[in-house]
XYZ file of C-alpha atoms in Angstrom:
600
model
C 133.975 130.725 72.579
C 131.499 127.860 73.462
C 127.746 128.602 74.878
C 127.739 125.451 77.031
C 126.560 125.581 80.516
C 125.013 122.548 81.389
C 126.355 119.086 80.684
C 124.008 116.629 80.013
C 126.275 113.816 80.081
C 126.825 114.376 83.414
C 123.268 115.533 84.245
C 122.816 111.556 82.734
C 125.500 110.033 85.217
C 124.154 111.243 88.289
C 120.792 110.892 87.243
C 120.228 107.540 85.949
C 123.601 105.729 86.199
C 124.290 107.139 89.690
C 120.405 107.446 91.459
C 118.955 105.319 89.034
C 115.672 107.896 88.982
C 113.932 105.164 86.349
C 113.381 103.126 89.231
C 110.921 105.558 90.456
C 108.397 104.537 87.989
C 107.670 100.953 89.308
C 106.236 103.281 92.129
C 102.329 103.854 91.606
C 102.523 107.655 91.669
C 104.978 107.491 88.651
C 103.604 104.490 86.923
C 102.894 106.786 83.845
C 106.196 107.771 83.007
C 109.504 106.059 81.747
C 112.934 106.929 80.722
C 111.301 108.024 77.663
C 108.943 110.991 79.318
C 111.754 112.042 81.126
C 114.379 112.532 78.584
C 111.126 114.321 76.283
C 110.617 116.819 78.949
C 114.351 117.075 80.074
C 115.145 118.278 76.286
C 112.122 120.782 76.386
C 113.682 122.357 79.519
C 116.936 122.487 77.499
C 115.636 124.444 74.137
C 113.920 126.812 76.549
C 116.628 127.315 78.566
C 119.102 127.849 75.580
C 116.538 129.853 73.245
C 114.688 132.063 75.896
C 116.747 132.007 79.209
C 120.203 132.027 78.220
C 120.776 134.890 74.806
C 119.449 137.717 77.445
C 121.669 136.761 80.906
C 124.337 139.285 80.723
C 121.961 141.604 78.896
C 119.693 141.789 81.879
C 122.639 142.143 84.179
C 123.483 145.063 82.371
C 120.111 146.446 82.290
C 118.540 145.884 85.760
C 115.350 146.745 86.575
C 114.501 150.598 87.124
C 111.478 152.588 88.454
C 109.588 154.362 85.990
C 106.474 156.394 86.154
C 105.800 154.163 89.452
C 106.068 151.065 87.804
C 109.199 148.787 87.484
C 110.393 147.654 83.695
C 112.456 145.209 83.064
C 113.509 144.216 79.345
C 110.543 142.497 77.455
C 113.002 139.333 77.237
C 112.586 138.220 80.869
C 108.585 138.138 80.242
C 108.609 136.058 77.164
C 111.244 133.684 78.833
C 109.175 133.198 81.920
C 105.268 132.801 79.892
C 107.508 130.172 77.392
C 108.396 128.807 80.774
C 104.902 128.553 82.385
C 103.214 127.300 79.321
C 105.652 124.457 78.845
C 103.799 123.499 81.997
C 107.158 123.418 84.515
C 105.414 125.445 87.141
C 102.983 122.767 87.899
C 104.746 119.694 86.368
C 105.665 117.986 89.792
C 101.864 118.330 91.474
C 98.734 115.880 90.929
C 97.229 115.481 88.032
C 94.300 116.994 89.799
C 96.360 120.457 90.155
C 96.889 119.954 86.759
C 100.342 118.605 86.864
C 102.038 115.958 85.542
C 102.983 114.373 88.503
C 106.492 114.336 87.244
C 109.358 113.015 90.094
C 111.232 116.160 91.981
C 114.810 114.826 90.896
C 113.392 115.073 86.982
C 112.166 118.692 87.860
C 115.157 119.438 88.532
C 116.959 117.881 86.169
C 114.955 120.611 84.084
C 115.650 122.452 86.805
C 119.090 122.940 86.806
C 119.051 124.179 82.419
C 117.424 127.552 83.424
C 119.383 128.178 86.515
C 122.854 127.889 84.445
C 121.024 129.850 81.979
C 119.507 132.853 83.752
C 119.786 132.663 87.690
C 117.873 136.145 87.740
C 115.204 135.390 85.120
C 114.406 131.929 87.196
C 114.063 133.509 90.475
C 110.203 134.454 89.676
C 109.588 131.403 89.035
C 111.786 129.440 91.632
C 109.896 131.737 94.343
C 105.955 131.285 92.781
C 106.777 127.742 92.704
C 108.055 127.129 96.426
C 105.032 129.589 97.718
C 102.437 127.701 95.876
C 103.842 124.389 97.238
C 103.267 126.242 100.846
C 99.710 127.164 100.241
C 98.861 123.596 98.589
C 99.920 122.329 102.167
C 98.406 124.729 104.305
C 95.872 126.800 102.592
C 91.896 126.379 102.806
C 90.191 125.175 100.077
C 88.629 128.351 98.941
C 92.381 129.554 99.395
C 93.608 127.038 97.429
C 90.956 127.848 94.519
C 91.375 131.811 94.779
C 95.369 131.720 94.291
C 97.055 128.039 93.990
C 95.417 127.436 90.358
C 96.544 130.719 88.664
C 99.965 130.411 90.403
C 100.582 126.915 88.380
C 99.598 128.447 85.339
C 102.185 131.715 85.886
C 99.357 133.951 85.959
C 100.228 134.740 89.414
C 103.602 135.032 91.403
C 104.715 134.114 94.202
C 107.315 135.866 96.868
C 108.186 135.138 100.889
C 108.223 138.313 103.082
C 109.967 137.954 106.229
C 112.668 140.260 106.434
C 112.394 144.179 108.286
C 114.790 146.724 108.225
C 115.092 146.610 112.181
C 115.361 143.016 112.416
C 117.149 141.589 109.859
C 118.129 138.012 110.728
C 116.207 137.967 113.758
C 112.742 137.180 112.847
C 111.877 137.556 117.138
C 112.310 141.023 116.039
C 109.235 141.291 112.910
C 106.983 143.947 113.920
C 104.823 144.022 110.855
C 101.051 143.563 112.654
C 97.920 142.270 111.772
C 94.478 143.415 112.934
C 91.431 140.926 112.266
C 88.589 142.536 111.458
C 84.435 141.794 111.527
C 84.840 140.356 107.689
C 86.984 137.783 107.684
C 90.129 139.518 106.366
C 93.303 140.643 108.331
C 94.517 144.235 108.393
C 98.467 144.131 107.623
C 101.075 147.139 108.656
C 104.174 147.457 108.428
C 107.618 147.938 106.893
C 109.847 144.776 104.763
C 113.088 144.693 103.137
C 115.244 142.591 101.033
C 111.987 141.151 99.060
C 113.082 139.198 96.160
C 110.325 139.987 93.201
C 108.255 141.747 95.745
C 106.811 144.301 92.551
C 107.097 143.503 88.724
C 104.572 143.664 85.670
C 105.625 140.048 84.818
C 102.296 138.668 86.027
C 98.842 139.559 86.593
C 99.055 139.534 90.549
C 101.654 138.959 93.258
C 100.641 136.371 96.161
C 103.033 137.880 99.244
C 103.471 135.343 102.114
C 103.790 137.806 104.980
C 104.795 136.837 108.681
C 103.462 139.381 111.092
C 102.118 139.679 114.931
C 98.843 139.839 115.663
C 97.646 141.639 118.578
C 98.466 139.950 122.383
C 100.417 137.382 120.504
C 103.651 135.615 122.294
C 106.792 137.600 121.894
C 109.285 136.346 119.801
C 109.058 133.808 117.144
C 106.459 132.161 118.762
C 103.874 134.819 118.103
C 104.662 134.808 114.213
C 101.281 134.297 111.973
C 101.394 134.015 108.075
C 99.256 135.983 105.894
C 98.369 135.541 102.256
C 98.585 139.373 101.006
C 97.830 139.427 97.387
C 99.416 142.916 95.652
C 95.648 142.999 94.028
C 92.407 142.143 95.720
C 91.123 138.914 93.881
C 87.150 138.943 93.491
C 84.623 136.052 94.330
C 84.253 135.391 90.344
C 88.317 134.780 90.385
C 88.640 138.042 88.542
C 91.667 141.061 89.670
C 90.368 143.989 92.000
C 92.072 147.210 93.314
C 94.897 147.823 94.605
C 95.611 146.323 98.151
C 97.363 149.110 99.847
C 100.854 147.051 99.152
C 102.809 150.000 98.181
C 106.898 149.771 96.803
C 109.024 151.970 98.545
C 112.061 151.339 96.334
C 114.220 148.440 94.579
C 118.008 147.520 96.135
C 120.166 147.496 93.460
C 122.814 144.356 94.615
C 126.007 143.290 93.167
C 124.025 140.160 91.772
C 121.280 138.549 90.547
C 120.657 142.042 88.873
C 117.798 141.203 86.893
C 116.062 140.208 89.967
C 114.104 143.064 91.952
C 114.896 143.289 95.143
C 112.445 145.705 96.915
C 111.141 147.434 100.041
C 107.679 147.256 100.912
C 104.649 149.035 102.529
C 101.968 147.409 104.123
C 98.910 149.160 104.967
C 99.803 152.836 104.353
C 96.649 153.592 104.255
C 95.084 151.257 106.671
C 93.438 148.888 104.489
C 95.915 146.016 103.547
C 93.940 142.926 103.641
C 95.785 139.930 104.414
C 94.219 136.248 105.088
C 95.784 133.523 107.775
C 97.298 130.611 106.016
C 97.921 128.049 108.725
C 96.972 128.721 112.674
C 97.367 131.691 114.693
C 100.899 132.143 116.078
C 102.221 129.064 113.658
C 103.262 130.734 111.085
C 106.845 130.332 111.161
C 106.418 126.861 110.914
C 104.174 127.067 107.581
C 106.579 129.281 106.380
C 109.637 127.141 107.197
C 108.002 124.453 104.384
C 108.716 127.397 102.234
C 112.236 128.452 103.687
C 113.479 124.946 103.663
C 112.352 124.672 100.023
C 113.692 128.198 99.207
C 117.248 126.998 101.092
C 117.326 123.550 98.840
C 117.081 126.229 95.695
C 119.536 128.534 96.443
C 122.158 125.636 96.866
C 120.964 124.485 93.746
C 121.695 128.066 92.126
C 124.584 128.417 93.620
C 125.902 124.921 92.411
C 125.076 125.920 88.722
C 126.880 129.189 88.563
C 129.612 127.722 89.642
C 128.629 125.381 86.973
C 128.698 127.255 84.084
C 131.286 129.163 85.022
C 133.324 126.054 84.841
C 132.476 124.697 81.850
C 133.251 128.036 80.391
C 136.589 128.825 82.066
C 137.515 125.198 80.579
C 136.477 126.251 77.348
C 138.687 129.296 77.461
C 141.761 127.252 78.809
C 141.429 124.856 76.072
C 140.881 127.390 73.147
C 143.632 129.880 74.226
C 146.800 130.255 73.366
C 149.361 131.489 76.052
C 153.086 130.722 77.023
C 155.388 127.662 76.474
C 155.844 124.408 78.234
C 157.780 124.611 81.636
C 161.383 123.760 80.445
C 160.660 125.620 76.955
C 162.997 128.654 76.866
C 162.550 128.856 73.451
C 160.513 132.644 72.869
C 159.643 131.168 69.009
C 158.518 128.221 69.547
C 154.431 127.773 69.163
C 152.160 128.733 72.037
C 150.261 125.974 74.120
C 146.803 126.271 75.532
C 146.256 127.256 78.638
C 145.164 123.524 79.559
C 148.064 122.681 78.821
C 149.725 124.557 82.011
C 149.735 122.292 85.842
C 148.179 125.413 87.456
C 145.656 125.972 84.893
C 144.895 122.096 85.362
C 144.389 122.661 88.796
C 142.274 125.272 89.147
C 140.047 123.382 86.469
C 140.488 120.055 88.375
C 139.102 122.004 91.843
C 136.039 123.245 90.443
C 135.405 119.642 88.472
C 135.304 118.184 92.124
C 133.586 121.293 93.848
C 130.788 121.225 90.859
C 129.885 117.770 90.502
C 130.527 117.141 93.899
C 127.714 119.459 94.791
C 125.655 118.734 91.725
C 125.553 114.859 93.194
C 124.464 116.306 96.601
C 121.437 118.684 95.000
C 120.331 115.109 93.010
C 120.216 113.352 96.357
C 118.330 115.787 98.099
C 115.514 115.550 95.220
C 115.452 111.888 95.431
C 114.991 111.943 98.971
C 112.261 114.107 98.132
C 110.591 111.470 96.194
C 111.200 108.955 98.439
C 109.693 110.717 101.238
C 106.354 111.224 99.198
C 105.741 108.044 97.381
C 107.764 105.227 98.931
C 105.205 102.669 100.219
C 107.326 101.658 103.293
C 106.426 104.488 106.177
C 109.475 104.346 107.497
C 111.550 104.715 104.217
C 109.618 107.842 104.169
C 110.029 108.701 108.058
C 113.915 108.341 107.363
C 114.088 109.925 104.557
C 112.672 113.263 105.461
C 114.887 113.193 108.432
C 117.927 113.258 105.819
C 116.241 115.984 104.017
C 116.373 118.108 106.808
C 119.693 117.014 108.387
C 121.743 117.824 105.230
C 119.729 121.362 103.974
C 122.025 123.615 105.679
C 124.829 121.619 103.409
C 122.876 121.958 100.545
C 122.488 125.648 101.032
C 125.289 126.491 103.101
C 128.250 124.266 101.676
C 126.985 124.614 98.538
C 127.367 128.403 98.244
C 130.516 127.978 99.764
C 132.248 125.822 97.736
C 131.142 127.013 94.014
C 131.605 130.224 95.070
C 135.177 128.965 95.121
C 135.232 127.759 91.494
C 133.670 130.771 90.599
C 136.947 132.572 91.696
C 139.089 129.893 90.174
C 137.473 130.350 86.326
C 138.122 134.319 86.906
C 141.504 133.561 87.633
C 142.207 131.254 84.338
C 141.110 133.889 82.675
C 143.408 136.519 83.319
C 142.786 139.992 83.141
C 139.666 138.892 80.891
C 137.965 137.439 83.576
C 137.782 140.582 85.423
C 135.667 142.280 82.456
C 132.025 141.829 82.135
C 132.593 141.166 78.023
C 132.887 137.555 79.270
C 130.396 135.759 82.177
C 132.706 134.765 84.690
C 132.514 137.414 86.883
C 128.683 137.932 86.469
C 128.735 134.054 88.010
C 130.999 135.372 90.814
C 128.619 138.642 91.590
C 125.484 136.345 91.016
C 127.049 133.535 93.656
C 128.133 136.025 96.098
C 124.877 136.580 97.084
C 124.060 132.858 97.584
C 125.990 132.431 101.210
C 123.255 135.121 102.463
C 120.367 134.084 100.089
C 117.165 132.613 102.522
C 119.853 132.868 105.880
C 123.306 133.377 106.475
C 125.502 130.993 105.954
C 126.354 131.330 110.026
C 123.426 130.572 110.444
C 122.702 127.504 108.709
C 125.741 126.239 110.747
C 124.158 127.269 114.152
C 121.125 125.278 113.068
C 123.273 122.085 111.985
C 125.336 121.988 115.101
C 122.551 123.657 117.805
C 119.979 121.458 116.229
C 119.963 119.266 113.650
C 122.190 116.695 114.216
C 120.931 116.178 117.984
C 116.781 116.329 116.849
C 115.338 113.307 118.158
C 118.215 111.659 119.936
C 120.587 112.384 116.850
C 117.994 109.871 114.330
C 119.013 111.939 111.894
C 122.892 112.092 112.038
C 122.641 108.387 112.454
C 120.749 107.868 109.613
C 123.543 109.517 107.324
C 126.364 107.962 109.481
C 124.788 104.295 108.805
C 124.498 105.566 105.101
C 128.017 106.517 104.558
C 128.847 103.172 106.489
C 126.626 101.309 103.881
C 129.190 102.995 100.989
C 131.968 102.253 102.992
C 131.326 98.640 103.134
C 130.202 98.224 99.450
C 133.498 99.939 98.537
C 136.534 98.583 100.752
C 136.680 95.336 98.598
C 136.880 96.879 95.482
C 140.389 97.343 94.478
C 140.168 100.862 92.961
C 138.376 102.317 95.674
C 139.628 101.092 98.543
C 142.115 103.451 99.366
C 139.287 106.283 99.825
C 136.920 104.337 101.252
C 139.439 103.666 103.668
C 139.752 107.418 104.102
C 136.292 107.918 104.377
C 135.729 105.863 107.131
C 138.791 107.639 109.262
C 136.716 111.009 108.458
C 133.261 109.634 109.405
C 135.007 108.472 113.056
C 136.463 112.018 113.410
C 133.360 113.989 112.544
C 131.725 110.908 114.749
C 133.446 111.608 117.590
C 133.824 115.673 117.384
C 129.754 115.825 117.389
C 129.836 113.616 120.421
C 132.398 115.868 122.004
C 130.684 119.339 121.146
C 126.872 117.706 122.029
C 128.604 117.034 125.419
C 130.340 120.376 125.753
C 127.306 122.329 124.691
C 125.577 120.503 128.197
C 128.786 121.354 130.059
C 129.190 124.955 129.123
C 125.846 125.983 127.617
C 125.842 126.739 123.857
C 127.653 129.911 123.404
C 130.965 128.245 123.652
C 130.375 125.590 121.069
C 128.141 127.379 118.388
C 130.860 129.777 118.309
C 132.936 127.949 115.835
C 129.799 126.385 114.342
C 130.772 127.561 110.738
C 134.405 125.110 111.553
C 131.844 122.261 112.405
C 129.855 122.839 108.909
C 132.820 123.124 106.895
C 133.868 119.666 108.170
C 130.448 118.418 107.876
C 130.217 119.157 104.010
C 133.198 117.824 103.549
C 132.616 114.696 104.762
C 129.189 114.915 102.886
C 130.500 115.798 99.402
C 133.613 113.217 100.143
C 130.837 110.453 100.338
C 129.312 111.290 97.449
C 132.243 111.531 95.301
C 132.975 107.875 96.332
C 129.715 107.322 95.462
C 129.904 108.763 92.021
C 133.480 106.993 91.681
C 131.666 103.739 92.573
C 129.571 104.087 89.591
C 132.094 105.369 87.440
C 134.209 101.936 87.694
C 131.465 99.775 86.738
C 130.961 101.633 83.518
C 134.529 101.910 82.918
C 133.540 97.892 82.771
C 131.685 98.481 79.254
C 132.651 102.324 78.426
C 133.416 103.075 74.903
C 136.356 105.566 74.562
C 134.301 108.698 75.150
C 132.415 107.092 77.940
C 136.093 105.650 79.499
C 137.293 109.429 79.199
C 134.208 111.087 80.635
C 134.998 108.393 83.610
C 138.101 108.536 84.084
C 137.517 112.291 84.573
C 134.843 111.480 87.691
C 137.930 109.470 89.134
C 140.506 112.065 88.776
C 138.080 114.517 90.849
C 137.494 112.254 93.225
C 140.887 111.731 94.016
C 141.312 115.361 94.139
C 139.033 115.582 96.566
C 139.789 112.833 98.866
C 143.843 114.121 98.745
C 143.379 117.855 98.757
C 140.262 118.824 100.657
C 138.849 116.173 103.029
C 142.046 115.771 104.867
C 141.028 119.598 106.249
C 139.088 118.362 108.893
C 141.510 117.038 110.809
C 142.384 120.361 112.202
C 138.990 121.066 112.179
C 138.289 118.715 114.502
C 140.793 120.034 116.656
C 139.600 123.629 116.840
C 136.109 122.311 117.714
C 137.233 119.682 120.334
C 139.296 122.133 121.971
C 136.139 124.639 122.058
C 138.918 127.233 121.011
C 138.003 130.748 122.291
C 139.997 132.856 119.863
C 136.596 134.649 118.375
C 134.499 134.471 121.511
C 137.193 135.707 123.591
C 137.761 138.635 121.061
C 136.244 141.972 122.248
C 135.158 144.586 120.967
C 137.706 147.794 121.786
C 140.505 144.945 120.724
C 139.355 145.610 116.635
């Protein structure tokens, strides 16, 4: 069977036929590369990913980290992945050249990206987490923090990680307990108890950075009286050098049904008094320094989630196409020859679903990244204004619909492969475990919907939900007088009015009945939402696809041809799903709120 998990031909439609990410260089902060850099660090990304990342995946699934002696190992591979990783420079290829980066766009990051999350979801999660904390403490450290623990962070001498979660509170951050003291010199005494910590204790790196929320004393209850600490697993000395321990103690690893390779752990603070922890940020503001983080964190686990289901594609369509298995329908002839699988309407369809679920999500993870570069280096303020309110309109869809939606292709390449699928000798259903977690990765998939519904598409008079509604418009107009597309854009624009006029609706309710009512079916409302979302960007990517259908070569016309199959897919089999959507929200149906519990 094939080893392909990524395809660059498509990672080359969305990102330069589709977002045209060249462009960016004719901006000043990019002025030093061209299509040329990008492609030379893109196929660096892609012999790592393939020589380093990929060869131990379902090894390290198999083999999950353990305890020993106190310490946790983890086979030697995931080390030599993540140094070959580090000094290929990736960790600090997007910052200044004064951080020592490359100052290399976020939508070609992740075009590198997106080769060592197919590859090894587990393996990249060290770095995906170091990456998204130093970002947090470029923004809102000190400069003495900054010079203590951002520098040996870029160059993967350090790790990152984001503590948040207790065993008492779970979801509900109001609840954190964790405490810190300040003390005569400077430092912060930490205590408490935290759970669910993604790489919270390895021997990958020479220190751990842990970006701890806790309470200090007399603070505001609830969220509001969150601080963030820097607590570094070892003390770090004026002269830059590694001190003792810091009283951050591992009180044992949660062995999940995914991302195996990745320690999850519970953590001490301060058993024996003397955790030292330093305020990043202001006092009783640290949920909103650590929200650059979440956000960030949210954005990668939609990512993640987009290439398992990815990979597990591109290998389920290897499968169908390589293995023999029953006769045409009609054929009752037992000796006639086999066909492939492919060659079955079912198989087709299940193959066909995750095409448009995959690179319907892929496009949506390449738009959030070049918003991202827009909204740092676009010379026009309010390009940048708008585009950051984009960016955090559609990262619940990123995260939430994401997950969702590849977690259903996942299921669908199982399925094609039979019984086989079901076995861990082939990766399907590693992809399936490894995506499972994703719709509860960096919060709840419930949640994200609460937060699109409750808040994001009404923060600051709804600028944000207009801004993508004028958008879509734009593709809506480009498209209705182009013969091929018409139909759908058409279609489109019947689906932007409903999900138009159902926000209106439920923003009104929510004032006439308080929120409880409406946020109830807020996971119906983001459902409908990301389908309008990945609708639009499928007529987006079919928009492109017809003008290079214009001077395609017969691989190129195929590879197109594909991109409009999908999108017709889409447009006739999933979209039309909101339209009851729409009517379970406008009717503020009570089934679930109404539901008690004796009645279960």
């Amino acid at each position: 069977m094939s080893e392909e998990f990524m395809s660059r031909r498509n990672l080359n439609f969305v990102l330069y036929e589709m977002l045209d990410a060249t462009k960016l260089t004719e901006n000043e902060y990019y002025k030093e590369h061209s299509r040329e850099t990008f492609e030379a660090i893109i196929d660096v990304a892609e012999q790592i990913a393939r020589e380093k990342f990929f060869p131990h995946h379902m090894e390290l699934d198999a083999t999950e980290p353990v305890v020993e002696n106190g310490r946790v190992k983890i086979i030697p591979e995931v080390k030599e992945a993540l140094d070959a990783y580090a000094e290929a420079g990736f960790l600090s290829a997007h910052h200044s050249e004064e951080l020592g980066g490359i100052q290399l766009p976020r939508i070609v990051t992740l075009a590198c990206q997106v080769w060592f999350s197919a590859a090894n979801i587990a393996t990249l999660a060290y770095l995906g987490l170091t990456k998204a904390a130093a970002n947090l403490i470029e923004v809102f450290g000190t400069e003495e923090q900054k010079e203590k623990y951002l520098g040996p962070m870029l160059e993967g001498r350090y790790y990152g990680t984001m503590v948040l979660t207790e065993p008492q509170a779970g979801s509900s951050l109001a609840d954190v307990a964790t405490t810190a003291r300040p003390t005569d010199e400077g430092h912060y005494l930490i205590k408490g108890n935290k759970i669910f910590i993604s790489c919270g204790e390895h021997e990958l790196s020479e220190n751990i950075i842990h970006l701890v929320l806790a309470r200090l004393k007399d603070a505001p209850p609830g969220i509001r009286g969150l601080s963030l600490f820097i607590v570094p697993r070892y003390r770090v000395r004026e002269d830059g050098s590694i001190g003792e321990p810091n009283d951050v103690a591992l009180a044992g690893l949660i062995h999940k049904m995914g991302y195996r390779g990745t320690t999850s752990t519970m953590l001490n603070f301060g058993e024996n008094d003397d955790c030292r922890g330093y305020l990043i940020g202001e006092p009783n503001k640290g949920l909103a320094c650590m929200f650059h983080m979440m956000n960030e964190a949210r954005i990668n686990v939609g990512i993640g989630a987009v290439m398992q289901g990815y990979a597990g594609y591109l290998y389920s369509l290897d499968y169908a196409r390589n293995r023999p298995q029953g006769r045409p329908l009609g054929n009752k002839d037992p000796k006639s020859k086999q066909v492939m699988l492919v060659e079955h309407p079912d198989i087709r369809r299940m193959l066909l679903m995750q095409k448009a679920y995959v690179e319907g999500t892929f496009a949506l993870g390449f738009y959030s990244a070049w918003l991202l570069d827009q909204e740092k280096t676009s010379p026009d303020e309010e390009v940048r204004r708008e585009c950051g309110l984009l960016l955090e309109l559609l990262t619940p869809i990123i995260k939430a619909w994401s997950a969702e939606l590849t977690l259903e292709a996942n299921y669908q390449a199982i399925q094609i492969l039979g019984g086989y699928g079901y076995t861990r000798d082939y990766p399907v259903e590693q992809y399936y475990r490894n995506n499972r977690l994703n719709p509860i990765h960096e919060g709840a998939n419930g949640i994200q919907a609460m937060d699109l519904l409750g808040r994001k598409v009404s923060m600051h008079e709804g600028a944000a939900f207009n801004l993508l509604v004028r958008e879509i418009e734009k593709t809506v107009a480009e498209t209705l007088e182009n013969e091929p597309l018409r139909e759908w854009a058409s279609q489109i624009e019947k689906a932007l009015n409903t999900l138009k006029e159902t926000t209106a609706d439920l923003l009104k309710a929510k004032k006439d009945f308080g929120p409880e009512r409406v946020l109830a079916n807020a996971s119906i409302y983001q459902e409908m939402f990301g389908h309008v979302v990945i609708a639009w960007l499928w007529l987006k990517q079919a928009q492109t696809a017809i003008k290079g259908l214009e001077y395609a070569n017969e691989e190129n016309a195929t590879f197109y041809k594909g991109k409009l199959q999908a999108c017709r897919y889409y447009f006739t089999w999933d979209l039309p799903k909101i339209e009851y959507q729409s009517r379970i929200l406008r009717d503020l149906d009570p089934t679930c709120l109404e539901m008690q519990d004796a009645w279960f």
